[in-house]
Coordinates of C-alpha atoms in Angstrom, one line a residue:
Chain A
M1 CA 0.0 0.0 0.0
G2 CA 2.9 2.3 0.8
D3 CA 3.8 2.4 -2.9
E4 CA 0.5 3.8 -4.0
G5 CA 1.7 7.4 -3.7
R6 CA 4.7 6.7 -6.0
D7 CA 2.7 6.2 -9.2
K8 CA 4.0 7.8 -12.3
G9 CA 3.9 11.5 -12.0
G10 CA 3.9 11.3 -8.2
T11 CA 6.9 12.3 -6.1
G12 CA 5.8 11.8 -2.5
G13 CA 4.9 8.9 -0.2
P14 CA 1.6 8.0 1.4
G15 CA -0.6 11.0 2.2
T16 CA 0.9 13.3 -0.4
L17 CA -1.4 15.2 -2.6
D18 CA 0.6 14.7 -5.7
A19 CA -0.5 14.3 -9.3
A20 CA -1.2 10.6 -8.8
F21 CA -3.5 11.4 -5.9
F22 CA -5.6 13.8 -8.1
R23 CA -5.7 11.2 -10.9
R24 CA -6.9 8.6 -8.5
W25 CA -9.5 11.0 -7.2
L26 CA -10.9 11.7 -10.7
D27 CA -10.8 7.9 -11.5
A28 CA -12.8 7.3 -8.3
A29 CA -15.2 10.1 -9.2
A30 CA -15.7 8.6 -12.7
A31 CA -16.5 5.2 -11.2
L32 CA -18.9 6.6 -8.7
I33 CA -20.7 8.7 -11.4
D34 CA -20.9 5.6 -13.6
E35 CA -22.6 3.7 -10.7
E36 CA -24.9 6.6 -9.8
A37 CA -25.7 7.8 -13.4
E38 CA -29.2 6.5 -13.3
R39 CA -30.0 8.1 -10.0
L40 CA -28.7 11.4 -11.3
T41 CA -30.8 11.1 -14.4
A42 CA -33.9 10.2 -12.4
L43 CA -33.3 13.3 -10.2
D44 CA -33.0 15.4 -13.4
S45 CA -36.1 13.8 -14.8
A46 CA -38.1 15.4 -12.0
I47 CA -37.1 19.0 -12.5
G48 CA -35.0 19.1 -15.7
D49 CA -34.7 17.1 -18.8
A50 CA -33.4 13.7 -17.7
D51 CA -29.9 13.7 -19.0
H52 CA -27.6 14.7 -16.1
G53 CA -26.4 11.2 -15.4
A54 CA -25.7 10.4 -19.0
N55 CA -23.9 13.7 -19.6
M56 CA -21.7 13.4 -16.5
R57 CA -20.9 9.7 -17.3
R58 CA -19.8 10.7 -20.8
G59 CA -17.6 13.6 -19.5
F60 CA -15.9 11.7 -16.7
S61 CA -15.1 8.6 -18.8
A62 CA -13.5 11.0 -21.3
V63 CA -11.5 12.5 -18.4
R64 CA -10.4 9.1 -17.3
E65 CA -9.2 8.2 -20.8
S66 CA -7.3 11.5 -21.2
L67 CA -5.6 11.2 -17.8
A68 CA -4.5 7.7 -18.6
A69 CA -3.2 8.7 -22.0
E70 CA -1.4 11.9 -21.0
E71 CA -0.4 11.3 -17.4
P72 CA -0.1 14.9 -16.4
A73 CA 2.7 15.4 -13.9
S74 CA 1.4 18.0 -11.5
P75 CA -1.9 18.4 -9.6
Q76 CA -2.6 21.6 -11.4
A77 CA -2.0 19.9 -14.8
V78 CA -4.3 17.0 -13.9
L79 CA -7.1 19.4 -12.9
A80 CA -6.6 21.6 -16.0
L81 CA -6.7 18.6 -18.4
A82 CA -9.8 17.2 -16.6
G83 CA -11.6 20.5 -16.7
R84 CA -10.9 21.0 -20.4
R85 CA -12.2 17.5 -21.2
L86 CA -15.4 18.1 -19.3
V87 CA -16.0 21.4 -21.2
S88 CA -15.4 19.6 -24.5
T89 CA -17.5 16.5 -23.9
V90 CA -20.4 17.2 -21.4
G91 CA -22.3 20.0 -23.0
G92 CA -25.4 21.5 -21.3
A93 CA -24.7 23.7 -18.3
S94 CA -22.8 21.0 -16.5
G95 CA -19.9 21.0 -18.9
P96 CA -18.9 24.6 -18.5
L97 CA -19.7 24.6 -14.8
Y98 CA -17.8 21.5 -13.8
G99 CA -15.1 22.3 -16.4
T100 CA -14.6 25.7 -14.8
L101 CA -14.6 24.2 -11.3
L102 CA -11.7 21.9 -12.1
R103 CA -9.8 24.3 -14.3
R104 CA -10.0 27.2 -11.9
T105 CA -9.2 25.0 -8.9
G106 CA -6.1 23.8 -10.8
K107 CA -5.1 27.3 -11.8
A108 CA -5.4 28.6 -8.2
L109 CA -3.4 25.6 -7.0
G110 CA -0.7 26.3 -9.6
E111 CA -0.4 29.9 -8.5
A112 CA -0.2 29.0 -4.9
L113 CA 2.3 26.2 -5.3
G114 CA 4.7 27.7 -7.9
E115 CA 7.3 24.9 -8.5
R116 CA 5.9 22.7 -5.8
T117 CA 3.6 19.8 -6.7
D118 CA 2.5 18.6 -3.3
P119 CA -0.2 20.8 -1.8
D120 CA -1.6 20.1 1.7
R121 CA -5.3 19.9 2.5
T122 CA -5.4 23.6 3.5
E123 CA -3.9 24.7 0.2
F124 CA -6.2 22.5 -1.7
A125 CA -9.2 23.9 0.2
A126 CA -8.2 27.5 -0.7
A127 CA -7.9 26.5 -4.4
L128 CA -11.2 24.7 -4.4
R129 CA -12.8 27.8 -2.9
A130 CA -11.4 29.8 -5.9
G131 CA -12.8 27.2 -8.3
I132 CA -16.2 27.5 -6.6
D133 CA -16.1 31.3 -6.8
A134 CA -15.5 31.0 -10.6
V135 CA -18.5 28.6 -11.0
S136 CA -20.6 31.1 -9.0
A137 CA -19.5 33.9 -11.3
L138 CA -20.1 31.9 -14.5
G139 CA -23.5 30.6 -13.6
G140 CA -24.6 33.5 -11.4
A141 CA -25.8 31.1 -8.7
K142 CA -25.4 31.7 -5.0
P143 CA -26.2 29.5 -2.0
G144 CA -29.9 28.8 -1.8
D145 CA -30.5 28.8 -5.5
K146 CA -30.8 25.0 -5.6
T147 CA -27.6 24.3 -7.6
M148 CA -24.3 22.5 -7.2
I149 CA -23.1 25.5 -5.2
D150 CA -25.3 24.3 -2.3
A151 CA -23.2 21.2 -2.0
L152 CA -19.8 22.8 -2.9
V153 CA -19.7 25.8 -0.6
P154 CA -20.3 23.9 2.7
A155 CA -17.9 21.2 1.5
A156 CA -15.1 23.7 0.9
E157 CA -15.7 25.1 4.4
A158 CA -15.7 21.7 6.1
L159 CA -12.4 20.8 4.3
S160 CA -10.6 22.7 7.1
T161 CA -11.8 20.0 9.4
S162 CA -11.3 16.8 7.4
W163 CA -11.8 15.2 4.0
E164 CA -14.7 13.1 5.5
A165 CA -16.3 16.2 7.0
A166 CA -16.2 17.8 3.5
A167 CA -17.9 14.8 1.9
E168 CA -20.5 14.8 4.6
A169 CA -21.1 18.5 4.3
A170 CA -21.6 18.1 0.5
R171 CA -24.1 15.2 1.0
E172 CA -26.0 17.3 3.6
G173 CA -25.8 20.3 1.3
A174 CA -27.3 18.3 -1.6
A175 CA -30.1 16.9 0.7
A176 CA -30.8 20.5 1.8
T177 CA -31.7 21.4 -1.8
V178 CA -34.9 19.2 -1.6
P179 CA -37.2 21.9 -0.2
M180 CA -35.6 24.8 -2.1
R181 CA -37.2 26.5 -5.1
A182 CA -34.9 26.6 -8.1
H183 CA -33.7 30.0 -9.3
K184 CA -31.2 28.9 -12.0
G185 CA -31.1 26.6 -14.9
R186 CA -34.1 24.7 -16.4
A187 CA -35.5 23.8 -13.1
S188 CA -36.2 27.5 -12.5
Y189 CA -38.9 27.4 -15.0
L190 CA -40.9 25.2 -12.7
G191 CA -41.2 27.8 -10.0
E192 CA -42.7 26.3 -6.9
R193 CA -43.1 22.9 -8.6
S194 CA -39.3 22.6 -8.3
E195 CA -39.7 22.2 -4.6
G196 CA -39.5 18.7 -3.1
H197 CA -36.8 17.4 -5.4
E198 CA -33.0 17.1 -4.8
D199 CA -31.0 19.2 -7.3
P200 CA -29.1 16.8 -9.6
G201 CA -26.1 19.2 -9.8
A202 CA -25.8 19.3 -6.1
A203 CA -26.1 15.5 -6.0
S204 CA -23.3 15.0 -8.6
A205 CA -21.1 17.5 -6.7
A206 CA -21.6 15.4 -3.5
L207 CA -20.4 12.4 -5.5
L208 CA -17.2 14.2 -6.5
L209 CA -16.6 15.1 -2.8
G210 CA -17.4 11.6 -1.7
A211 CA -14.8 10.2 -4.1
L212 CA -12.3 12.8 -2.9
A213 CA -12.7 11.7 0.8
D214 CA -12.5 8.0 -0.2
T215 CA -9.3 8.6 -2.2
A216 CA -7.8 10.6 0.7
G217 CA -8.8 7.9 3.2
R218 CA -7.1 5.2 1.1
A219 CA -4.0 7.3 0.7
G220 CA -3.9 8.1 4.4
A221 CA -3.9 11.8 3.6
Chain B
M1 CA -41.5 2.3 -25.6
K2 CA -40.6 1.4 -29.2
M3 CA -38.3 3.7 -31.1
L4 CA -36.9 3.6 -34.6
I5 CA -33.3 3.6 -33.4
N6 CA -30.3 1.3 -33.1
V7 CA -29.0 2.2 -29.6
A8 CA -29.6 5.4 -27.7
E9 CA -25.8 6.3 -27.7
T10 CA -25.7 6.6 -31.5
V11 CA -29.0 8.4 -32.1
V12 CA -27.4 11.7 -33.0
A13 CA -24.6 10.3 -35.1
D14 CA -27.1 8.0 -37.0
A15 CA -29.3 11.0 -37.8
L16 CA -26.4 13.0 -39.1
R17 CA -25.4 10.1 -41.3
G18 CA -28.9 10.2 -42.8
L19 CA -28.8 14.0 -43.2
A20 CA -25.5 13.6 -45.1
A21 CA -26.9 10.9 -47.3
A22 CA -30.1 12.8 -48.1
H23 CA -28.5 16.3 -48.6
P24 CA -25.3 16.3 -50.6
E25 CA -25.5 20.1 -50.5
L26 CA -24.4 19.9 -46.9
T27 CA -21.0 19.0 -45.4
V28 CA -21.7 16.9 -42.4
D29 CA -18.8 16.3 -40.0
I30 CA -20.3 13.4 -38.0
E31 CA -17.4 12.9 -35.6
N32 CA -17.3 16.6 -34.6
R33 CA -21.0 17.2 -34.9
V34 CA -20.9 20.2 -37.3
V35 CA -23.2 20.7 -40.3
V36 CA -22.0 23.3 -42.8
R37 CA -23.4 24.4 -46.2
R38 CA -21.1 22.9 -48.8
D39 CA -20.3 26.2 -50.5
A40 CA -19.1 27.9 -47.3
P41 CA -17.5 30.3 -46.6
V42 CA -19.5 32.5 -48.9
A43 CA -17.2 35.5 -50.0
G44 CA -18.1 38.8 -48.3
K45 CA -21.1 37.4 -46.4
V46 CA -21.6 37.4 -42.7
A47 CA -22.0 33.8 -41.6
L48 CA -24.8 32.6 -39.3
V49 CA -24.1 29.8 -36.8
S50 CA -26.7 28.3 -34.5
G51 CA -27.0 25.1 -32.6
G52 CA -28.5 23.4 -29.6
G53 CA -29.6 20.1 -28.3
S54 CA -30.7 17.5 -30.8
G55 CA -34.4 16.4 -30.7
H56 CA -35.8 19.6 -32.1
E57 CA -35.4 18.7 -35.8
P58 CA -35.5 20.3 -38.3
L59 CA -34.1 23.0 -35.9
H60 CA -31.1 23.7 -36.4
A61 CA -29.3 21.5 -38.9
G62 CA -32.4 21.4 -41.1
F63 CA -32.1 25.2 -41.5
V64 CA -28.5 25.2 -42.9
G65 CA -28.4 26.4 -46.5
P66 CA -28.6 29.5 -48.7
G67 CA -30.8 32.2 -47.2
M68 CA -30.6 30.9 -43.6
L69 CA -27.8 29.3 -41.5
D70 CA -24.2 28.7 -42.7
A71 CA -23.6 26.1 -40.0
A72 CA -25.3 24.3 -37.2
C73 CA -23.9 22.5 -34.1
P74 CA -26.2 19.6 -32.9
G75 CA -25.6 18.6 -29.3
E76 CA -26.6 15.4 -27.6
V77 CA -30.4 15.0 -27.3
F78 CA -31.7 18.0 -25.4
T79 CA -28.2 18.9 -24.4
S80 CA -26.4 22.0 -25.7
P81 CA -23.4 21.5 -28.0
V82 CA -19.9 22.1 -26.6
P83 CA -17.7 25.1 -27.4
D84 CA -15.3 23.0 -29.7
Q85 CA -18.2 22.5 -32.1
M86 CA -19.1 26.1 -32.3
V87 CA -15.5 27.2 -32.8
R88 CA -15.0 24.6 -35.5
A89 CA -18.2 25.8 -37.2
A90 CA -17.2 29.4 -37.0
A91 CA -13.8 28.7 -38.5
A92 CA -15.4 26.7 -41.3
V93 CA -17.9 29.4 -42.4
D94 CA -16.2 32.7 -41.6
S95 CA -15.4 34.6 -44.9
G96 CA -13.7 37.4 -43.0
A97 CA -17.0 39.3 -42.6
G98 CA -17.7 37.8 -39.1
V99 CA -20.0 35.3 -37.6
L100 CA -23.4 35.7 -35.8
F101 CA -24.1 33.2 -33.1
I102 CA -27.8 32.6 -32.7
V103 CA -28.4 31.3 -29.1
K104 CA -31.5 30.1 -27.5
N105 CA -31.8 31.3 -23.9
Y106 CA -31.1 28.1 -22.0
T107 CA -28.3 28.1 -19.4
G108 CA -26.3 25.4 -21.2
D109 CA -26.5 27.0 -24.6
V110 CA -25.6 30.4 -23.3
L111 CA -22.6 29.2 -21.3
N112 CA -21.2 27.1 -24.2
F113 CA -21.7 29.8 -26.8
D114 CA -20.1 32.4 -24.5
M115 CA -17.0 30.2 -24.1
A116 CA -17.0 29.5 -27.9
A117 CA -17.2 33.2 -28.7
E118 CA -14.2 33.9 -26.5
L119 CA -12.2 31.1 -28.2
A120 CA -13.2 32.1 -31.7
E121 CA -12.3 35.7 -31.1
E122 CA -8.9 34.6 -29.9
E123 CA -8.6 32.9 -33.3
G124 CA -9.3 36.3 -35.0
I125 CA -12.9 35.7 -35.9
A126 CA -15.3 38.6 -35.3
I127 CA -18.3 37.3 -33.4
A128 CA -21.6 38.8 -32.5
K129 CA -24.4 37.1 -30.6
V130 CA -28.1 37.3 -30.5
L131 CA -30.1 35.7 -27.6
V132 CA -33.5 34.4 -28.5
D133 CA -36.0 34.5 -25.5
D134 CA -39.5 34.6 -26.8
D135 CA -41.4 32.2 -24.5
V136 CA -44.0 34.1 -22.5
A137 CA -44.8 31.1 -20.4
V138 CA -41.7 31.8 -18.3
T139 CA -41.5 34.7 -15.9
D140 CA -38.5 36.7 -16.7
S141 CA -37.2 37.7 -13.3
L142 CA -34.3 37.5 -11.0
Y143 CA -35.6 34.2 -9.9
T144 CA -35.5 32.3 -13.2
A145 CA -33.0 31.8 -15.9
G146 CA -35.1 34.1 -18.0
R147 CA -37.5 33.4 -20.9
R148 CA -36.7 30.4 -23.0
G149 CA -35.9 30.6 -26.6
T150 CA -38.3 28.6 -28.8
G151 CA -40.2 29.3 -32.0
A152 CA -38.8 32.8 -32.6
T153 CA -35.5 31.1 -33.4
L154 CA -36.8 30.2 -36.8
F155 CA -37.8 33.9 -37.5
V156 CA -34.4 35.2 -36.4
E157 CA -32.5 32.6 -38.4
K158 CA -34.6 33.2 -41.6
I159 CA -34.7 37.0 -41.5
A160 CA -31.1 37.5 -40.4
G161 CA -30.1 34.9 -43.1
A162 CA -31.8 37.0 -45.8
A163 CA -30.1 40.1 -44.5
A164 CA -26.7 38.4 -44.6
D165 CA -27.4 37.4 -48.2
E166 CA -27.7 41.2 -48.9
R167 CA -24.1 41.4 -47.7
R168 CA -25.0 43.7 -44.7
P169 CA -22.3 44.1 -42.0
L170 CA -22.2 42.0 -38.9
A171 CA -23.3 44.7 -36.4
E172 CA -26.3 45.6 -38.6
I173 CA -27.4 41.9 -38.9
A174 CA -27.0 41.4 -35.1
D175 CA -29.1 44.5 -34.5
L176 CA -31.8 43.3 -36.9
A177 CA -31.8 39.8 -35.3
T178 CA -32.2 41.4 -31.9
R179 CA -35.2 43.4 -33.1
V180 CA -36.8 40.3 -34.6
N181 CA -36.5 38.6 -31.2
A182 CA -37.8 41.6 -29.4
A183 CA -40.9 41.7 -31.6
S184 CA -41.6 37.9 -31.1
R185 CA -43.5 35.9 -28.5
S186 CA -44.3 32.2 -28.1
F187 CA -46.5 30.0 -26.0
G188 CA -46.6 26.2 -26.1
V189 CA -48.8 23.4 -24.9
A190 CA -48.1 19.7 -24.4
L191 CA -50.7 17.0 -24.8
S192 CA -48.3 14.2 -24.0
A193 CA -44.9 13.9 -22.3
V194 CA -41.7 13.5 -24.4
S195 CA -39.7 10.2 -24.6
T196 CA -36.0 10.5 -24.8
P197 CA -33.9 7.7 -26.3
A198 CA -31.6 7.7 -23.2
K199 CA -34.5 7.2 -20.8
G200 CA -36.4 4.9 -23.2
G201 CA -39.7 6.3 -22.1
P202 CA -41.6 9.5 -21.0
T203 CA -39.5 12.0 -19.0
F204 CA -42.6 13.1 -17.1
D205 CA -46.1 11.9 -16.3
L206 CA -48.9 13.6 -18.1
P207 CA -52.2 11.7 -17.5
P208 CA -54.4 11.1 -20.6
G209 CA -57.1 13.5 -19.5
E210 CA -54.7 16.5 -18.9
L211 CA -52.6 18.9 -20.8
E212 CA -49.6 21.0 -19.8
L213 CA -49.8 24.8 -20.6
G214 CA -46.6 26.7 -21.1
V215 CA -44.4 23.8 -21.9
G216 CA -40.8 24.3 -23.2
I217 CA -39.2 22.5 -26.0
H218 CA -37.2 20.0 -23.9
G219 CA -40.2 18.1 -22.4
E220 CA -39.5 20.0 -19.2
P221 CA -42.9 20.2 -17.5
G222 CA -44.8 23.5 -18.1
R223 CA -46.2 25.8 -15.5
E224 CA -49.7 24.7 -15.2
R225 CA -51.7 21.5 -15.7
R226 CA -55.4 21.5 -16.7
P227 CA -58.0 19.0 -17.8
M228 CA -57.9 18.6 -21.6
M229 CA -59.3 21.5 -23.6
T230 CA -60.6 21.8 -27.1
S231 CA -58.4 23.2 -29.9
G232 CA -60.4 26.4 -29.8
E233 CA -59.9 26.8 -26.1
I234 CA -56.2 26.1 -26.4
A235 CA -55.9 28.7 -29.2
D236 CA -57.7 31.3 -27.0
H237 CA -55.3 30.6 -24.1
A238 CA -52.1 30.6 -26.2
V239 CA -52.9 33.6 -28.4
H240 CA -54.1 35.8 -25.5
A241 CA -51.0 34.9 -23.5
V242 CA -48.8 35.9 -26.5
L243 CA -50.7 39.1 -27.4
D244 CA -51.1 40.3 -23.8
D245 CA -47.4 40.3 -23.5
L246 CA -46.4 41.6 -27.0
G247 CA -48.1 45.0 -27.2
G248 CA -47.9 47.2 -30.3
D249 CA -50.1 46.9 -33.4
G250 CA -49.8 46.0 -37.0
P251 CA -49.6 42.7 -38.9
V252 CA -47.8 39.7 -37.6
L253 CA -45.8 36.8 -38.9
L254 CA -47.3 33.6 -37.5
L255 CA -45.8 30.2 -36.8
V256 CA -48.1 27.4 -35.7
N257 CA -45.6 24.8 -34.7
G258 CA -46.0 21.1 -34.1
M259 CA -44.0 19.5 -31.3
G260 CA -43.4 16.4 -33.3
G261 CA -46.2 14.1 -32.2
T262 CA -49.3 15.9 -33.5
P263 CA -50.6 15.2 -37.0
L264 CA -50.9 18.1 -39.5
L265 CA -54.7 17.5 -39.6
E266 CA -54.9 18.6 -36.0
L267 CA -52.3 21.3 -36.5
Y268 CA -54.3 22.9 -39.4
G269 CA -57.5 22.8 -37.3
F270 CA -55.6 24.5 -34.5
T271 CA -54.3 27.1 -37.0
A272 CA -57.9 28.0 -38.0
E273 CA -58.6 28.6 -34.3
V274 CA -55.4 30.7 -33.9
H275 CA -56.4 32.8 -36.9
R276 CA -59.9 33.2 -35.4
V277 CA -58.5 34.5 -32.1
L278 CA -56.0 36.8 -33.8
G279 CA -58.9 38.2 -35.8
E280 CA -61.0 38.7 -32.7
R281 CA -58.1 40.7 -31.2
G282 CA -57.8 42.8 -34.4
V283 CA -54.4 41.4 -35.4
P284 CA -53.9 40.9 -39.2
V285 CA -51.8 37.9 -40.1
A286 CA -49.3 38.9 -42.8
R287 CA -47.8 35.4 -43.3
S288 CA -48.5 32.0 -41.8
L289 CA -46.2 29.0 -41.5
V290 CA -47.7 25.7 -40.3
G291 CA -45.7 22.6 -39.5
N292 CA -43.2 20.7 -37.4
Y293 CA -40.2 23.1 -37.2
V294 CA -39.1 23.3 -33.5
T295 CA -40.0 19.9 -32.2
S296 CA -39.6 18.0 -29.0
L297 CA -39.0 14.4 -30.2
D298 CA -42.3 12.6 -30.0
M299 CA -44.2 15.1 -27.9
A300 CA -47.8 15.8 -28.9
G301 CA -48.8 19.5 -28.7
A302 CA -48.2 22.8 -30.5
S303 CA -46.8 26.2 -30.0
V304 CA -47.8 29.6 -31.3
T305 CA -45.2 32.2 -32.2
V306 CA -46.0 35.6 -33.5
C307 CA -43.6 38.3 -34.7
R308 CA -44.8 41.9 -35.0
A309 CA -43.0 42.2 -38.3
D310 CA -42.2 45.5 -40.0
E311 CA -42.1 45.8 -43.8
E312 CA -38.4 45.1 -43.9
M313 CA -38.8 41.9 -41.8
L314 CA -41.6 40.7 -44.1
R315 CA -39.5 41.4 -47.2
L316 CA -36.6 39.5 -45.8
W317 CA -39.0 36.7 -44.7
D318 CA -40.2 36.3 -48.3
A319 CA -36.6 36.2 -49.7
P320 CA -35.5 32.8 -51.1
V321 CA -34.4 30.1 -48.8
A322 CA -33.1 26.6 -49.7
T323 CA -32.6 24.3 -46.7
A324 CA -33.7 20.8 -45.8
G325 CA -36.4 22.1 -43.4
L326 CA -37.5 25.4 -45.1
R327 CA -37.5 26.1 -48.8
W328 CA -39.2 28.6 -51.0
G329 CA -38.6 31.3 -53.7
R330 CA -36.0 29.5 -55.8

């Protein structure tokens, strides 16, 4: 197990947030999204147009293929490549929003790290916060609008405590979208009829954070 | 649910293969999902590029050709295309006179076209955008994503296409397109839910005895559900909703649009009722177009779009067009 952190592109030992760690995270996220695609689509069917699961599955399997083929060597390069692939394969609103989340998180990480390639959890949390801010700016959504932001913002805050706390906060944030009325995206057209359904974007964001906590747990980070 | 498909994953690519086979006047890049008129770029002409989710055929690929679009970018079913498609399309059709992106107001379309515009401009292509948001069923407020773009897309594409044929500059065509959108309003009703290939069945429940008023073009549920109404009652509801919002006076350009699952027999009967209500409201109809133009896969239902068209718009509407989905005057 101790060799897991020394995959290609990685430099550190167990617990290091190196390029290999970020690749494993996105691999785990792709697997989880694949498993949960039908649930995401069912959620989208209630208040959107029933394609969120299929779209996310298509995007993340493209991410997985690109990361395996190109093996980017730094965390920021992993996130940048994954973000670009999501933009160019997902479509809809999810492509630009998730693409921006990963690209801008990667960019912030790169700026904070300089030549280093091994952020700690606190540095990653700050970068994730920058990524979330960019998503907010692009989509115009704020907490309470019944979007992925409702899972991401509490997760980024809880990241100062632990990886698992962040995953839990994302799950709770997604569950908290159930009674909300949608103000953004297609669900907003339903007005009060959007109430009583979990937002599919918040649900997929919670999957991403869940995969992150699992990956960190396995790596002993 | 039976569908005339192979597998859900290849529905869009299969349709593009058919489009290419049936229309040699189009260049169809199946892998990259870009449909271009074969003679593009047309020297000195501003190019028009539109696109959106598939499932609305003939919108948009069926409107590529002389007098209308230069290129279209079909996305996955009901999912907007990605920026790569639009950049590729813009590069293929730009003659140096610039490109107008015609964008329906849906969050995904807007975000992807915005990203594409940035990338295309970095490549030295002049881009202007027009946002189509004609659907009066949606409250345009801080609390929604704004009105959806539906039937008026066809008006904008046709009229701006004719203006581009006259070799007018990009800014002027963008301004005209914006005016056409501002003068247009739509309202749609669904008599049945839509079935997407990915889901293999209806994406929402609409009981047999009910209809959905104010439905969008993606099978997303509308705003209000009522017991089934007659064609005349539906026409009353739809036309009043449109005219109460539109204001102004003068003749209109009318589109009575089928959603894909309603026979023309019903659609023409509904058109008679729509003309009746417009007459009762004192609105002369300058031109009528009836048919399935902005569809939602197999959804039964119809939408009414009117454009308070000035003489210039009517003249450009009458100009020749030669596309798979709309063709007259040559």
